[in-house]
Coordinates of C-alpha atoms in Angstrom, one line a residue:
X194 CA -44.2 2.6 -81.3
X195 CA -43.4 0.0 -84.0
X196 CA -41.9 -3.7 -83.5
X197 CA -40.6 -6.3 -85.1
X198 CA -40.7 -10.0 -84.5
X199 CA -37.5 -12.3 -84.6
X200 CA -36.2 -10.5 -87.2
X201 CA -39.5 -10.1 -88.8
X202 CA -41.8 -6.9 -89.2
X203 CA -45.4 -6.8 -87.9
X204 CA -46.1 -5.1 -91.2
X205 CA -47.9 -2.0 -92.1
X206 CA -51.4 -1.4 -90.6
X207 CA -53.4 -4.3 -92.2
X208 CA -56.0 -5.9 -90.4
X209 CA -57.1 -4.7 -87.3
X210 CA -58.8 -7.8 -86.0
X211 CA -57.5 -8.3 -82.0
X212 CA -56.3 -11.6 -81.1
X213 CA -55.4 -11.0 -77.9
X214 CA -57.7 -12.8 -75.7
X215 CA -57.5 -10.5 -72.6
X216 CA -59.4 -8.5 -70.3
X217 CA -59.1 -5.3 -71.7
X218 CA -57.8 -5.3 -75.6
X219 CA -54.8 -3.7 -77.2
X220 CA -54.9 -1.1 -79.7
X221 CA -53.6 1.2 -82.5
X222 CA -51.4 0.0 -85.3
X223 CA -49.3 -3.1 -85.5
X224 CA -45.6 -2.4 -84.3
X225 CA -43.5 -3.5 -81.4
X226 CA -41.9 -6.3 -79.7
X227 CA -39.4 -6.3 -76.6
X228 CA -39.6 -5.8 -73.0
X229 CA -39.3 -6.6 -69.3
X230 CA -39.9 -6.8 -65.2
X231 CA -41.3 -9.0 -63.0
X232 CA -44.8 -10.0 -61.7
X233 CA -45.3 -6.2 -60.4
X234 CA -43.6 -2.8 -61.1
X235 CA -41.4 -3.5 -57.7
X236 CA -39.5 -6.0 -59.0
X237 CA -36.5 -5.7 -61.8
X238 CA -35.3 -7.3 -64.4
X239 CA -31.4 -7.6 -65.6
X240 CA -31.9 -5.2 -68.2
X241 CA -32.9 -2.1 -65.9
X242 CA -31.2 -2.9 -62.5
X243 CA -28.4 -0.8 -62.4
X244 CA -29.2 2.5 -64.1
X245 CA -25.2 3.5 -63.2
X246 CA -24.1 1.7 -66.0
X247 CA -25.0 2.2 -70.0
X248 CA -28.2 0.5 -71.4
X249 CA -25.9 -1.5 -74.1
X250 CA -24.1 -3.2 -70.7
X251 CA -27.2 -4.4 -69.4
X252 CA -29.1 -5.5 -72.1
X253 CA -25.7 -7.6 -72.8
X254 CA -26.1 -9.4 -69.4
X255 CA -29.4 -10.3 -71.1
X256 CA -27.8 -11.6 -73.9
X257 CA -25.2 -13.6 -72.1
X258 CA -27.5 -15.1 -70.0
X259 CA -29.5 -16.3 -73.3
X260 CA -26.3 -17.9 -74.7
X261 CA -25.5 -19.9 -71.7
X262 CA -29.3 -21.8 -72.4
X263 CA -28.2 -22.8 -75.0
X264 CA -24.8 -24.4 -74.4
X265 CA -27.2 -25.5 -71.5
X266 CA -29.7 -27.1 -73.5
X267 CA -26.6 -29.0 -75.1
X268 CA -26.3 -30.9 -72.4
X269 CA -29.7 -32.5 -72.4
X270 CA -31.5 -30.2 -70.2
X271 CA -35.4 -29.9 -71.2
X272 CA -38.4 -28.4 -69.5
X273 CA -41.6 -30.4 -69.3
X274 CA -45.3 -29.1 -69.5
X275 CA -47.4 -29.9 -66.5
X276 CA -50.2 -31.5 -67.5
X277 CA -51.6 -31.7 -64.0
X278 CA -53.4 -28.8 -63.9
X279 CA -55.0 -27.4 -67.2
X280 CA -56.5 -23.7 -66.8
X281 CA -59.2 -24.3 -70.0
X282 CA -61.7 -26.9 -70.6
X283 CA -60.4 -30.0 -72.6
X284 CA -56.6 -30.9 -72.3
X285 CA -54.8 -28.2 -74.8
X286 CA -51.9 -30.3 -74.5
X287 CA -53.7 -33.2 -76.2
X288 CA -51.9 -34.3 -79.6
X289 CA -54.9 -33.1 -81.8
X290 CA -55.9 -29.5 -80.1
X291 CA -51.6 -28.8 -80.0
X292 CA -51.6 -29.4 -83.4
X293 CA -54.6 -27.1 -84.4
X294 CA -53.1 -24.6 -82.1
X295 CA -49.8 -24.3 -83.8
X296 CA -51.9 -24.3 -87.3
X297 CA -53.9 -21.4 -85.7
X298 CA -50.4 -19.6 -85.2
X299 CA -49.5 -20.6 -88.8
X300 CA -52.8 -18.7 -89.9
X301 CA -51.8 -15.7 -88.1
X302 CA -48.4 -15.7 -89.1
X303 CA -49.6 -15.8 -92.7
X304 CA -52.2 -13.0 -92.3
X305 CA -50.0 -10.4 -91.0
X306 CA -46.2 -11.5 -91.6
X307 CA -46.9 -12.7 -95.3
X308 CA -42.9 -12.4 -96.5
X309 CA -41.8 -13.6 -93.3
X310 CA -44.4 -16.8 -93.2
X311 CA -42.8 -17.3 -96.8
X312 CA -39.5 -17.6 -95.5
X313 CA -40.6 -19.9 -92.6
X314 CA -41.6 -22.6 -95.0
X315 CA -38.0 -23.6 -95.2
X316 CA -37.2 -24.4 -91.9
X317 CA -38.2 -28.1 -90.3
X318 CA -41.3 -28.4 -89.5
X319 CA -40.7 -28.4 -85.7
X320 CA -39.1 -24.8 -85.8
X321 CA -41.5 -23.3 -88.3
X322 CA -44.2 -24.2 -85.9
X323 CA -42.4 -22.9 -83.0
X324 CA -41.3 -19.7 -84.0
X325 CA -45.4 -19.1 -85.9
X326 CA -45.9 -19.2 -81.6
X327 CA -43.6 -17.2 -80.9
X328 CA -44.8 -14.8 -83.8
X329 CA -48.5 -14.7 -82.1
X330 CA -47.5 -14.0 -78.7
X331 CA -45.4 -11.1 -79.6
X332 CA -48.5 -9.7 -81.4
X333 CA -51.2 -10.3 -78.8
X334 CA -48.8 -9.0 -76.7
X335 CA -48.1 -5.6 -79.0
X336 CA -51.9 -5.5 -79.6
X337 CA -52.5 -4.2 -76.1
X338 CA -50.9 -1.0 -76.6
X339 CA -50.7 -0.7 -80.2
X340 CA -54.3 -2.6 -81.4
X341 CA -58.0 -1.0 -81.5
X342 CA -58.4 -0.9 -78.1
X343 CA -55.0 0.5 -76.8
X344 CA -56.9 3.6 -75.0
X345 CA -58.5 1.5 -72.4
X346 CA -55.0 -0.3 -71.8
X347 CA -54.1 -0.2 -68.2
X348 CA -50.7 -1.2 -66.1
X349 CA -52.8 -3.7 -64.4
X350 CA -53.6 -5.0 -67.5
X351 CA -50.2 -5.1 -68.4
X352 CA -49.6 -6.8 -65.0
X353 CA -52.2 -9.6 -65.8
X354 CA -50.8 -10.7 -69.1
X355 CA -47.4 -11.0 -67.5
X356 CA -48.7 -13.6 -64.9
X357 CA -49.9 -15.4 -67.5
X358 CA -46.5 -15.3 -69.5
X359 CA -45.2 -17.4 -66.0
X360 CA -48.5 -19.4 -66.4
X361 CA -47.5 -20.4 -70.3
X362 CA -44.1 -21.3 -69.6
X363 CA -45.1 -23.5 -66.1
X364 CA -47.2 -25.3 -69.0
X365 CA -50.4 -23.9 -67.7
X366 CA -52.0 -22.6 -70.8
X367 CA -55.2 -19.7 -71.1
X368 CA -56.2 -20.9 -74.5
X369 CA -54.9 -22.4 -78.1
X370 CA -52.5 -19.7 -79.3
X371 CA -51.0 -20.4 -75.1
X372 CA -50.9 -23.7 -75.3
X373 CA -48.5 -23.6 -78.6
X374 CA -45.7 -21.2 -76.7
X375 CA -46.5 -23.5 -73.6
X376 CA -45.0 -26.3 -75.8
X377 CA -42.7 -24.5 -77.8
X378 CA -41.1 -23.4 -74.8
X379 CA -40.8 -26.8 -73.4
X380 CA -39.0 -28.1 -76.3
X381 CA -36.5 -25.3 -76.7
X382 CA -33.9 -23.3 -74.3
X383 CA -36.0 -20.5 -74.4
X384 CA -35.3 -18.0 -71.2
X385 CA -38.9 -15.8 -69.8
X386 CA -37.1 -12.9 -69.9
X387 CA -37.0 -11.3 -73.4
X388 CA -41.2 -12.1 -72.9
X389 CA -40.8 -9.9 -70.0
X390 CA -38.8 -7.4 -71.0
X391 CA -41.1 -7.0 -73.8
X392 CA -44.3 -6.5 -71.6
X393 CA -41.9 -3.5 -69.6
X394 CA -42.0 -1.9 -73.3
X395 CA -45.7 -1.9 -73.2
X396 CA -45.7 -0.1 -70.0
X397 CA -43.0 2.0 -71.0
X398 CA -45.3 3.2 -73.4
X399 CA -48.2 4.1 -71.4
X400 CA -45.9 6.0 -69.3
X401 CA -43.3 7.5 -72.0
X402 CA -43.3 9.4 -74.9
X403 CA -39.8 11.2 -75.0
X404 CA -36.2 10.0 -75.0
X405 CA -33.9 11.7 -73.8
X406 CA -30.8 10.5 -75.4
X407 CA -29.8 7.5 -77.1
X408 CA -28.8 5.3 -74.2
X409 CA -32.7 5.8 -73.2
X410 CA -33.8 4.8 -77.0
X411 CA -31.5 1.8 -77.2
X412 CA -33.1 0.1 -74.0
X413 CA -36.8 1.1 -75.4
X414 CA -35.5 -0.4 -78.9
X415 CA -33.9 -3.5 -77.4
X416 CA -37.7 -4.2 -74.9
X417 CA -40.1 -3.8 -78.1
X418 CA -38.1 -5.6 -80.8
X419 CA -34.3 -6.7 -79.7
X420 CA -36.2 -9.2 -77.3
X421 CA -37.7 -10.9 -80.4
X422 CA -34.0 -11.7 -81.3
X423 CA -32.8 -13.7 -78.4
X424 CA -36.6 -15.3 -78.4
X425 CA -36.1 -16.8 -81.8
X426 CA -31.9 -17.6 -82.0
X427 CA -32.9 -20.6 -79.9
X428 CA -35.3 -22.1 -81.8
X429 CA -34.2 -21.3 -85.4
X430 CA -30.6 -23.1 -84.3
X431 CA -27.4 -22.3 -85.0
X432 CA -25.0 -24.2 -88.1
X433 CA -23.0 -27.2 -86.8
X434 CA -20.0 -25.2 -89.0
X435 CA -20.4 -22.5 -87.3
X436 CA -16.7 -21.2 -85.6
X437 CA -18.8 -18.2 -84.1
X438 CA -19.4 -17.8 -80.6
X439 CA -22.8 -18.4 -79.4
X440 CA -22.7 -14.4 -77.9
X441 CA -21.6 -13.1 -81.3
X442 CA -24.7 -15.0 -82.7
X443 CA -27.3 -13.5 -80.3
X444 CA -25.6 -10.0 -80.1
X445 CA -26.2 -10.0 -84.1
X446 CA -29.7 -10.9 -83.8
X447 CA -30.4 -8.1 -80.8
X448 CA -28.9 -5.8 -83.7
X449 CA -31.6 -6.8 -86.3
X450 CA -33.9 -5.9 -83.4
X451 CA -32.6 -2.1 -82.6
X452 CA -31.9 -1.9 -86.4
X453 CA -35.4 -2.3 -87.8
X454 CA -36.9 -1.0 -84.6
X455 CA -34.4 2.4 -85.2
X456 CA -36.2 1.7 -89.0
X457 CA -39.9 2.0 -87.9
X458 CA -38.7 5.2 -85.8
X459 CA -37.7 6.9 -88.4
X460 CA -40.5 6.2 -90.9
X461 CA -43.1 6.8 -88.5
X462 CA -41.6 10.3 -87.6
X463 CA -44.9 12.3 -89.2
X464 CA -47.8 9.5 -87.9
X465 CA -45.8 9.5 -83.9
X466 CA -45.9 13.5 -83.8
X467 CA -49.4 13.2 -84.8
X468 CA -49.7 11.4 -81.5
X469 CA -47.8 13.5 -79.4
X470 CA -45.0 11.0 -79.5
X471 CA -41.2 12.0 -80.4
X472 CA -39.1 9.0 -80.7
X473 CA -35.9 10.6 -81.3
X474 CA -32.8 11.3 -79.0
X475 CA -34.1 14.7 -77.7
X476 CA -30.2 15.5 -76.7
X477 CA -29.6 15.4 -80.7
X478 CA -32.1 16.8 -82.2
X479 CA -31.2 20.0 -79.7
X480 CA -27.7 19.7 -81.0
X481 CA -29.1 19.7 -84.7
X482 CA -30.8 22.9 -84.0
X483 CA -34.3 21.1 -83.9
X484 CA -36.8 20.4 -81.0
X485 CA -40.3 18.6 -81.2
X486 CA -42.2 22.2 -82.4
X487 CA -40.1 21.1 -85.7
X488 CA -41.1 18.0 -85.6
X489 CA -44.6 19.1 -85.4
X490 CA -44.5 21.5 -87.4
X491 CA -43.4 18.9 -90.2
X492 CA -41.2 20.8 -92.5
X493 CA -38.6 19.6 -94.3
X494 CA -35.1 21.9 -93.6
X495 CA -31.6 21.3 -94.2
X496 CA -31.3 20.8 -90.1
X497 CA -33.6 18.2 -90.5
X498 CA -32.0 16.5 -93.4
X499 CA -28.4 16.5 -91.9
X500 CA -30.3 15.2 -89.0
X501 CA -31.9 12.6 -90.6
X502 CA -28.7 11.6 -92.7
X503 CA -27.1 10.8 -88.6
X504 CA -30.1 8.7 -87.5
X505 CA -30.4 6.5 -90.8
X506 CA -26.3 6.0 -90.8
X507 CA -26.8 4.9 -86.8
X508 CA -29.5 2.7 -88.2
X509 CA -27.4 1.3 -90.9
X510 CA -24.5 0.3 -88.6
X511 CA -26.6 -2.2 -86.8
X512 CA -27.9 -4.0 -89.6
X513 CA -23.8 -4.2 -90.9
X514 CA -23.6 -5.5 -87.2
X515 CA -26.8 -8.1 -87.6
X516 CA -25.5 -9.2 -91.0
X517 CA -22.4 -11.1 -89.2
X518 CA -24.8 -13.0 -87.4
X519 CA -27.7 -14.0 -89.5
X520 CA -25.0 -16.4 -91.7
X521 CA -24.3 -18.1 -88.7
X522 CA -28.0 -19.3 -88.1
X523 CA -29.0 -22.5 -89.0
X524 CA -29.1 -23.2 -92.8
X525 CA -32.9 -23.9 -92.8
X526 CA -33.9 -20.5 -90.8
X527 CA -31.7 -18.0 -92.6
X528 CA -33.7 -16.9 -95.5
X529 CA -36.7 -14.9 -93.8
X530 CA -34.4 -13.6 -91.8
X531 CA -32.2 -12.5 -94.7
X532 CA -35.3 -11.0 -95.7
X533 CA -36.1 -9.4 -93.2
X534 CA -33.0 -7.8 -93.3
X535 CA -33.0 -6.4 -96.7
X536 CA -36.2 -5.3 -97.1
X537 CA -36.1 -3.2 -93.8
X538 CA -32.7 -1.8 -94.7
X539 CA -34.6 -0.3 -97.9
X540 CA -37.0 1.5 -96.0
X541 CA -34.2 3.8 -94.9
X542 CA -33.0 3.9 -98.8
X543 CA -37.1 4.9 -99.5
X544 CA -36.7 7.8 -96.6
X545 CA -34.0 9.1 -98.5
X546 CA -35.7 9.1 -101.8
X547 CA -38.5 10.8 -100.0
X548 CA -35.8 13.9 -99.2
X549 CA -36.1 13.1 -96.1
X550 CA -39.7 13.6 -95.5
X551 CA -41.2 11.5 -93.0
X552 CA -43.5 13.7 -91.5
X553 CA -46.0 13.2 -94.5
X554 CA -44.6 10.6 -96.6
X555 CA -44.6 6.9 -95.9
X556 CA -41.6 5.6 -96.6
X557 CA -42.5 2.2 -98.0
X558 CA -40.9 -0.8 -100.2
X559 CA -43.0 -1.5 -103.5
X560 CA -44.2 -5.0 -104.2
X561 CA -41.8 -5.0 -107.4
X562 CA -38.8 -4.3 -104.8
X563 CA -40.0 -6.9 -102.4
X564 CA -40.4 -9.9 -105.1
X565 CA -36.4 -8.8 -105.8
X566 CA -35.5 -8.9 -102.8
X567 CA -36.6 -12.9 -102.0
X568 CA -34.2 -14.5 -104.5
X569 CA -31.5 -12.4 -103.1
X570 CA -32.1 -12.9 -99.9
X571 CA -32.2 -16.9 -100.6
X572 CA -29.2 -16.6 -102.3
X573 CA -27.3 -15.6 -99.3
X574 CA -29.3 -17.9 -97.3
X575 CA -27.7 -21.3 -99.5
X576 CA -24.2 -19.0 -98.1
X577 CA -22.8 -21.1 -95.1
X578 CA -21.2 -18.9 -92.3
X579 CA -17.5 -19.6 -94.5
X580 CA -19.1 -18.8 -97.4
X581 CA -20.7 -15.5 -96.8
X582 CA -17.4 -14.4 -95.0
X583 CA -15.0 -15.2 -98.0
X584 CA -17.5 -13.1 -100.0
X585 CA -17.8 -9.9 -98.2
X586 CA -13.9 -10.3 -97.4
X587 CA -13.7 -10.0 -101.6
X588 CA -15.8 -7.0 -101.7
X589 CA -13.7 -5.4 -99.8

């Protein structure tokens, strides 16, 4: 199903040109981000250990355990890449071939992330670079069950690109585009496990294609695009005025992450079913009256709008909830994640203006609403943490 990257969207289907690099290719449109689980389906991660409790308690262990690299990483704590043992020919690590490889990552960024590449031109040139590698792997890693060759997608597959992950971050890269996450991840408290937790959202979706309630969509949403949250908080930085607690900042941007991730749900109602895939709580939709033969059948009812009106006002609350964290973030990365923000949040406005038919309409922002949406978006970028609060409190 869709994703999202740090706060940014993979866009709509654009390109279809695989950069992932691996035995065995990803495949189908471009949307995802998030997941996790260790070197083989045996082990666990964090996030699904104990199935007792609710998914939003352990995805926040996640999030705590993100947090407490970074106070970490305060201290003066920094990983080195070994340069012992490259797995390429030539020395990836070498000053020339790192810098190609992060201008590779650039290229991609631009190609498929065009509004959020904008935005990244703001930020130093050390966290723009790093974040274009964190952009990439995300999408290679999306690719393998969402590119042109999804079909032939295996868990072993699956299985083989997360040894690799723990190959990138021992600074033992595969190739370019490895060799600038190898780095990045050197040079910022960045944990594996978001990386993980998004590869268990790949499997998840070889394996799954209903949810049976909300607490089972919230752990999906947090693998595919959450993760891409707590991946980028780290290297996009925090502001030196912030008063906000370093939780409150990473809870806010695993918000962004369910928010746009509920977003691409609902859009991609009508192209999913076409699939066989029904992303929605299947506990509410039985309490709306509905089930998937509605959903397949694709008509627009008054159940399905009242319906609707629920999921897009879930939606909505966890962008209010992202919004209290993206003014926190460093003054430099704020603006494409301000975008992101507002121009995902009108998708659900475009549903809406659609009646509430996304089973053959594409609910979509226009290029006049996007060009809009930048200066506003910078605007409350230039709006310290302070700033933006003193504001809203006004509005109030």
């Amino acid at each position: 199903m869709s994703g999202v990257l740090l706060w940014v969207s993979c866009g709509p289907k654009e390109n279809p040109i695989s950069i992932v690099g691996l035995a065995g290719r990803g495949g189908r449109s471009q949307r995802r981000f998030g997941l996790c689980n260790g070197i083989s389906f045996a082990s666990f991660s964090p996030a699904v250990a104990d199935p007792s409790r609710s998914s939003e308690e352990r995805v926040y262990e996640v999030v705590l355990k993100q947090a407490a690299l970074v106070k970490e990483k305060n201290k003066g704590t920094k990983r080195a890449l070994n340069l012992d043992k490259p797995t390429v020919e030539g020395d990836l690590t070498h000053g020339d071939l790192l810098s190609a490889a992060y201008d590779r990552c650039g290229e991609v960024c631009a190609e498929y992330a065009k509004t959020f590449y904008l935005g990244t031109q703001l930020m130093t040139q050390e966290r723009r670079k790093a974040i274009w590698a964190i952009y990439v792997w995300c999408r290679r890693t999306d690719e393998l069950v969402d590119g042109p060759n999804a079909s032939h997608i295996t868990p072993k597959a699956l299985d083989r690109w997360e040894q690799r992950l723990y190959d990138v971050f021992e600074g033992r890269p595969y190739d370019m585009y490895d060799a600038a996450l190898s780095d990045t991840v050197s040079k910022y408290p960045v944990d594996i496990q978001p990386f993980k937790d998004m590869i268990e959202g790949m499997r998840l979706d070889l394996r799954k294609s209903r949810y049976n309630n909300f607490d089972e969509l919230y752990l999906y949403c947090y693998y595919v695009a959450g993760t891409v949250g707590l991946m980028s908080v780290p290297v996009m930085g925090i502001a030196p005025e912030s008063k906000a607690s370093t939780e409150s900042v990473y809870n806010a941007a695993l918000a962004l992450g369910i928010a746009n991730q509920l977003t691409n749900i609902l859009r991609d109602v009508g192209e999913d079913a076409r699939r066989g895939r029904v992303y929605l709580p299947q506990d509410e939709l039985a309490q709306a009256g509905l089930s998937d033969d509605d959903i397949f059948r694709g008509k627009v009812t008054d159940k399905w709008r009242n319906f609707m009106k629920g999921q897009i006002q879930r939606a909505r609350m966890f962008f209010d909830e992202a919004e209290k964290g993206v003014s926190e973030l460093n003054s430099a990365s704020r603006w494409p994640v301000w975008a992101s923000l507002l121009l995902y949040r009108q998708i659900l406005d475009s549903i809406e203006a659609n009646d509430y038919n996304n089973f053959t309409k594409r609910a979509y922002v226009g290029k006049v609403k996007k060009l809009l949406s930048l200066p506003a978006a910078y605007g409350r970028a230039l709006l310290g943490p302070q700033k933006l609060t003193k504001m809203v409190t006004r509005s109030m």
